[in-house]
Short mmCIF file of C-alpha atoms and ligand atoms in Angstrom, two decimals:
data_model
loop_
_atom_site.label_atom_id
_atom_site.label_comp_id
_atom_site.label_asym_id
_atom_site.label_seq_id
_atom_site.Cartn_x
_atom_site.Cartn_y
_atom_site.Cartn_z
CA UNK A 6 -42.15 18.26 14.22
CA UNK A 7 -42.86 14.72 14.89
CA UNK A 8 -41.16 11.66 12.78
CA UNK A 9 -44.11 9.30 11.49
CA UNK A 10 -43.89 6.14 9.43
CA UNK A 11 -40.69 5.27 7.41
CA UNK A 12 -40.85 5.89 3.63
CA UNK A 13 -37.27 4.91 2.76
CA UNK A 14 -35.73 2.46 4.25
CA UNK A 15 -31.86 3.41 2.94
CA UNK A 16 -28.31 2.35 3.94
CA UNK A 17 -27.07 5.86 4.58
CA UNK A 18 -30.43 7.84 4.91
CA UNK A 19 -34.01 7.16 6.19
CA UNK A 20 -36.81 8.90 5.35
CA UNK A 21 -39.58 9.39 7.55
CA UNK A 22 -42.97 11.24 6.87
CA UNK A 23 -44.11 13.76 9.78
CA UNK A 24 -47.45 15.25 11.21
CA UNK A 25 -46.97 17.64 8.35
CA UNK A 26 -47.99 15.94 5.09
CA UNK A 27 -45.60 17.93 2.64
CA UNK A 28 -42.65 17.56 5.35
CA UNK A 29 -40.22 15.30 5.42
CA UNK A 30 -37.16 13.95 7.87
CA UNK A 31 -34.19 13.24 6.49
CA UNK A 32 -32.11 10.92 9.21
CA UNK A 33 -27.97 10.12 8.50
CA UNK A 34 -27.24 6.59 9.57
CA UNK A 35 -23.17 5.95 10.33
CA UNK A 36 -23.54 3.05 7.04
CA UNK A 37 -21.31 3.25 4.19
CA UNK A 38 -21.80 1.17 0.89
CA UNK A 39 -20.26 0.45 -1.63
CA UNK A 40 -20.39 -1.53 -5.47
CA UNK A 41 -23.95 -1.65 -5.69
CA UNK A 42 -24.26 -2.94 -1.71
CA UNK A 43 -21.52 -5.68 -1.59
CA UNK A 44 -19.04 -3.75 0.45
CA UNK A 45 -20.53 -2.42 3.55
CA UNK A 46 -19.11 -1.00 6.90
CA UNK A 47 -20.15 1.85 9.60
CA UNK A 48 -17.90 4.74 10.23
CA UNK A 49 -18.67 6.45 13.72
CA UNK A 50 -20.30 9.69 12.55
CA UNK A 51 -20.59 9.95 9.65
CA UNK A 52 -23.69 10.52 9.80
CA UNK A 53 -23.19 13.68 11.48
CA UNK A 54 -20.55 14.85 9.18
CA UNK A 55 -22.88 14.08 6.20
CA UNK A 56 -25.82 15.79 7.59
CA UNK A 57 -24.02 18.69 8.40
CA UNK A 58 -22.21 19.13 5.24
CA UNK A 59 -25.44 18.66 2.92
CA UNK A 60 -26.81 21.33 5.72
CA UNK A 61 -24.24 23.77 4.98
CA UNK A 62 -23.98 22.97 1.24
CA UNK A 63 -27.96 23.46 0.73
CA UNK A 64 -27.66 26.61 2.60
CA UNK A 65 -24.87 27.91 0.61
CA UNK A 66 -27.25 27.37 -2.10
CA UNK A 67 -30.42 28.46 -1.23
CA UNK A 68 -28.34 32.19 -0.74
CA UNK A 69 -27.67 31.56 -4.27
CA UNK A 70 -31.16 31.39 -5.50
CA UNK A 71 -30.82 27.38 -6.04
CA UNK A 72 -34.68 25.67 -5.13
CA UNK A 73 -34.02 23.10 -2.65
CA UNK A 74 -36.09 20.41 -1.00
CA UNK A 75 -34.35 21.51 2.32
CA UNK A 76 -35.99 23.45 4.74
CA UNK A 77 -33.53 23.65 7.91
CA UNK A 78 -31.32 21.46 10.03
CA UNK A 79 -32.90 19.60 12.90
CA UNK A 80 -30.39 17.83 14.84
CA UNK A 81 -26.70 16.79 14.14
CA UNK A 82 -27.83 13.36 12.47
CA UNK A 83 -31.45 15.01 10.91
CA UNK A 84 -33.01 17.96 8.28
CA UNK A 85 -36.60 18.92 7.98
CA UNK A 86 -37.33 18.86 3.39
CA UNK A 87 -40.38 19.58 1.64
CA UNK A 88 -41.75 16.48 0.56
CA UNK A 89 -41.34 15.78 -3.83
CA UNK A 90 -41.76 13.07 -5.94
CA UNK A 91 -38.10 12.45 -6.81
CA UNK A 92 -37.14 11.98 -10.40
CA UNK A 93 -35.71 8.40 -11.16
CA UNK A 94 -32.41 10.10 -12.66
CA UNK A 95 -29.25 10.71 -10.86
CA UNK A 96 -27.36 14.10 -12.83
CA UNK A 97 -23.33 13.78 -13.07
CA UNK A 98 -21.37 17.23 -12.91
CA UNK A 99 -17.63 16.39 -13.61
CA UNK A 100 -14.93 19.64 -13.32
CA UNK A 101 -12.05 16.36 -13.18
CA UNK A 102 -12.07 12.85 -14.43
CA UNK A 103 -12.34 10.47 -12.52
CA UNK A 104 -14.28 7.45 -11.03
CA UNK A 105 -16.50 5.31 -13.76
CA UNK A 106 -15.53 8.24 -16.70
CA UNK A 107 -11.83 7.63 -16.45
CA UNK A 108 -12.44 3.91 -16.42
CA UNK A 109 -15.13 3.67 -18.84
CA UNK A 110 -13.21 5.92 -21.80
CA UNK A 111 -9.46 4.65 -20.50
CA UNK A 112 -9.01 8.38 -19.47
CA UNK A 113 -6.26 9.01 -16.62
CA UNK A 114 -7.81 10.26 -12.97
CA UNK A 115 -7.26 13.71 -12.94
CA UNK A 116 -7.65 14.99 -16.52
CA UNK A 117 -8.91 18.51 -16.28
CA UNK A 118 -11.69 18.28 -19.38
CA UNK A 119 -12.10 21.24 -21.82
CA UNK A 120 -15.87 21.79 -20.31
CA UNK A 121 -17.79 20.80 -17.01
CA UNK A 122 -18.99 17.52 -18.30
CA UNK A 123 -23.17 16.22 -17.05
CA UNK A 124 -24.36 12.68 -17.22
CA UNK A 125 -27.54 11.42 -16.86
CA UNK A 126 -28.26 8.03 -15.12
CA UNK A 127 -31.65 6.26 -14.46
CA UNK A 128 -31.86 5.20 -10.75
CA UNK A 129 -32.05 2.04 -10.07
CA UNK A 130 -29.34 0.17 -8.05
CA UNK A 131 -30.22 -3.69 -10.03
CA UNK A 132 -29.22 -2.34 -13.42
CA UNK A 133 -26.15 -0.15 -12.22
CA UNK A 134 -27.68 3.49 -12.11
CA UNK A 135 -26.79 3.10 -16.50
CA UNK A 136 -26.11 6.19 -18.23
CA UNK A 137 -28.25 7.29 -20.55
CA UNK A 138 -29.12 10.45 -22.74
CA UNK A 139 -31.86 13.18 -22.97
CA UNK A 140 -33.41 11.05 -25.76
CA UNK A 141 -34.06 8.27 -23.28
CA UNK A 142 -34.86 10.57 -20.51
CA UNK A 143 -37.78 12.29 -22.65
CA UNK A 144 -38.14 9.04 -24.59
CA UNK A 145 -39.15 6.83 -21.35
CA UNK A 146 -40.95 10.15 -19.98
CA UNK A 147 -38.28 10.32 -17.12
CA UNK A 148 -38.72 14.25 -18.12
CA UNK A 149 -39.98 16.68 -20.18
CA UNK A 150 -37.75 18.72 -22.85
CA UNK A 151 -38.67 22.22 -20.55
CA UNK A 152 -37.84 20.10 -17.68
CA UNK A 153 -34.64 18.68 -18.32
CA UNK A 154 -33.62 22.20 -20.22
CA UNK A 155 -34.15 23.95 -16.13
CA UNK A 156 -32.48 20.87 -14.35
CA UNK A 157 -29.40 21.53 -16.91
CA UNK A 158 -29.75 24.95 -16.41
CA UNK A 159 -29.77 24.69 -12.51
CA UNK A 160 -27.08 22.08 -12.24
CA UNK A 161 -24.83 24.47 -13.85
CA UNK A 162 -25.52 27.00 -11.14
CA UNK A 163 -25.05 24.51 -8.42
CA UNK A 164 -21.89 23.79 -9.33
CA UNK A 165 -20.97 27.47 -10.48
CA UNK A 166 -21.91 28.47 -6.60
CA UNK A 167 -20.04 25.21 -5.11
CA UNK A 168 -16.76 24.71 -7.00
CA UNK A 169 -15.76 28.65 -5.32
CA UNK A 170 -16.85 27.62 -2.38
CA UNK A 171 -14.53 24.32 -1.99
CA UNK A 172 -11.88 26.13 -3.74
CA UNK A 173 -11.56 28.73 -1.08
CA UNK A 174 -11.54 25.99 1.54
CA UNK A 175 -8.49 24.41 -0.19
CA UNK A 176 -10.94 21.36 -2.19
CA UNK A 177 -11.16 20.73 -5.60
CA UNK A 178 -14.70 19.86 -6.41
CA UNK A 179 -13.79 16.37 -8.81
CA UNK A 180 -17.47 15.58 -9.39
CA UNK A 181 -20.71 14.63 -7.94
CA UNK A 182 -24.38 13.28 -7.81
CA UNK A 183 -27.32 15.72 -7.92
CA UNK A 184 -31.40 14.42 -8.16
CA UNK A 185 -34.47 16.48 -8.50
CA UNK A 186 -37.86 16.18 -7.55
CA UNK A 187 -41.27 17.78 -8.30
CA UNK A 188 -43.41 19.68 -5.92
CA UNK A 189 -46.89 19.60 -5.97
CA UNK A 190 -47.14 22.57 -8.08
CA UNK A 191 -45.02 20.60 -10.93
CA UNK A 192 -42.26 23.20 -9.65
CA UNK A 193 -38.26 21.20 -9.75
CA UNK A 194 -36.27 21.41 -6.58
CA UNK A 195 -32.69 20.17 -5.55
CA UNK A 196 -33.35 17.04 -3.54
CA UNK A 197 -31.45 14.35 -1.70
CA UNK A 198 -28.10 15.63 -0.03
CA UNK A 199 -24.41 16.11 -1.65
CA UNK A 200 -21.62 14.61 0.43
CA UNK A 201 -18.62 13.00 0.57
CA UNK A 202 -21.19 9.61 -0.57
CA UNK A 203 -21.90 11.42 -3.67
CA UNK A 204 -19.41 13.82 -4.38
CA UNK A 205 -14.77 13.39 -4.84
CA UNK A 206 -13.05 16.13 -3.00
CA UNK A 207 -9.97 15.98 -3.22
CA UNK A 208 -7.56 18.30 -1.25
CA UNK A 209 -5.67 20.71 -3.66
CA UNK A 210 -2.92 21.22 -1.96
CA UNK A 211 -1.79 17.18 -0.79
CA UNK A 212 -3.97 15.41 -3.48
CA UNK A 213 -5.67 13.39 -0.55
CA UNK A 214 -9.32 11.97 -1.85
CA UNK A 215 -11.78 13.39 1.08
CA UNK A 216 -14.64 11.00 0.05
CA UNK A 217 -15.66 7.50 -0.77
CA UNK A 218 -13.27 6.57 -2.73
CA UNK A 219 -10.97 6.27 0.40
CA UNK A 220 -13.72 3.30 1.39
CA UNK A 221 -14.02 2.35 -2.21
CA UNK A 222 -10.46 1.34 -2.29
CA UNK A 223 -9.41 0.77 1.60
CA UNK A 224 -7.69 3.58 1.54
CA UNK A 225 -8.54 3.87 5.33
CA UNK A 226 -9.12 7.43 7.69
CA UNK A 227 -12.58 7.22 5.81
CA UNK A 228 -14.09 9.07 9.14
CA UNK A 229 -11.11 11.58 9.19
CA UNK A 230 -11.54 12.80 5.58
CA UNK A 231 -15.23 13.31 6.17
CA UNK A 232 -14.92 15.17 9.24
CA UNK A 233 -11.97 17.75 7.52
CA UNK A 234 -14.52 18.47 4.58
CA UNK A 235 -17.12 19.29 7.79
CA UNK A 236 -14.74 21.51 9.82
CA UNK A 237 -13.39 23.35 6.79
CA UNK A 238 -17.19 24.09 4.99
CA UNK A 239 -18.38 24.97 9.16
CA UNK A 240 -15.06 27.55 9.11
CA UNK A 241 -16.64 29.42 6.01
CA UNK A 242 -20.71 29.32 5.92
CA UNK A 243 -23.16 30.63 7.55
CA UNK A 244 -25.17 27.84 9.68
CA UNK A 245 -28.48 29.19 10.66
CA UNK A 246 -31.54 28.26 9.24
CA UNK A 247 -33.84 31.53 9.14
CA UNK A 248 -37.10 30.27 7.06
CA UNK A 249 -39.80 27.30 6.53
O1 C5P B 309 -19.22 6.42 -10.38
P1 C5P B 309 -18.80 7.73 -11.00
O2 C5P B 309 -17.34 7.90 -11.01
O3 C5P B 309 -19.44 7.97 -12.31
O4 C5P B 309 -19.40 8.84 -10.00
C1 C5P B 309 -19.32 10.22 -10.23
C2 C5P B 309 -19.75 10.93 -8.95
O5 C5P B 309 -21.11 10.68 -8.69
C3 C5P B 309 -18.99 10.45 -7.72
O6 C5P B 309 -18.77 11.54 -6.87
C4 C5P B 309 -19.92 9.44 -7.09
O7 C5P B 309 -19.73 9.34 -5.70
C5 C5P B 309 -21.28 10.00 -7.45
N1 C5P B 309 -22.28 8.95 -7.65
C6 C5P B 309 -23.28 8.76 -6.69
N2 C5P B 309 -24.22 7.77 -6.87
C7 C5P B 309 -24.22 7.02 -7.97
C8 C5P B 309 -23.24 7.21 -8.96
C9 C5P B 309 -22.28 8.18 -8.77
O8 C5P B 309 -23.31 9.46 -5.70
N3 C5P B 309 -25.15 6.10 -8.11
#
């Protein structure tokens, strides 16, 4: 499988077309960001250790009956996807406050909530990813009612299949970021990647944050926490790729 043209020129991921039109590669740069783009820095692999975790997350899922984008893991840095039209909304799952929610609603980091709380947020990095509701998102024809109704119903069951799995590798699974996209048939998928960029782990039994949030706030061993999420996910899944 052959890289083509560029179709997404990120900080932390590229996105290159293939010789296969409906393929996609997926390519981890060592960039971090943060605040919108005005803090930046490169940790030495992490793009390995973000690759391989989405990898072994999107596995982990597909086992669990979750449609994914991903299709199997070329290289340390790369992963071959099916190619969708991605959905201009970012989907919140939060098992813990923290982050924007504890700020926003003057909630202390850590509150366990009563539910699994989901936000919606329209993508786009100049107006601050803003929340907004299903109203909007049907409104502004981000999604359909069915549509929204299946990504609800399959973000549950992502994070029904991953908080276990983080739990029995000694991580509580705070939050994170999930997108969809739309295959050619109309069909949704799971698509961009979950890591430590887009998810908080934080260790259960120390408290130590295993994700951004050490760059966020210079908490330093940014590389270090990445790479023990990594090892401990590699100790427990499965990490061959069987089918295209
Ligand atoms: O910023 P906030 O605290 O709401 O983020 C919740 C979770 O979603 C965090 O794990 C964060 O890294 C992720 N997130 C993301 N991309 C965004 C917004 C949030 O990956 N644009």
């Amino acid at each position: 499988m052959n890289r083509t043209n560029i179709i997404h020129d990120g900080v932390s991921i590229k996105i290159y077309e293939t010789d296969e039109p409906d393929k996609v590669i997926i390519s981890f740069t060592d960039d971090i960001t943060a605040y919108y783009k005005i803090k930046k820095a490169v940790i030495r692999d992490k793009g390995l250790y973000c690759n391989n975790i989405s990898c072994m997350i999107f596995r982990h899922l597909v086992k669990g009956g979750i449609p994914v984008h991903f299709i199997r893991q070329i290289s340390d840095r790369e992963q071959l996807c099916r190619k969708v039209d991605v959905i201009p909304m970012e989907v919140i799952v939060r098992n813990v406050i923290a982050g924007s929610m504890a700020q926003r609603l003057g909630i202390e980091e850590g509150m366990v909530p009563n539910d699994t709380i989901f936000d919606i947020c329209y993508k786009s990095d100049e107006l601050g990813d803003p929340i907004i509701n299903d109203y909007h998102a049907i409104a502004l024809g981000l999604a359909t009612r069915a549509e929204l109704d299946e990504i609800y119903s399959i973000t549950k069951r992502v994070n029904d299949i991953l908080f276990p799995l983080f739990k029995g590798i000694g991580i509580t699974l705070v939050d994170f970021k999930i997108e969809f996209g739309r295959l050619p048939d109309g069909s949704l998928v799971l698509a961009d990647d979950i890591t430590p960029d887009s998810a908080r782990f934080w260790d259960i039994e120390t408290g130590m944050k295993l994700d951004k949030d050490r760059f966020r706030h210079d908490a330093g061993k940014v590389g270090l926490a990445y790479k023990t999420v990594y090892e401990r996910l590699a100790s427990v899944t499965d990490n061959s790729d069987c089918d295209e």
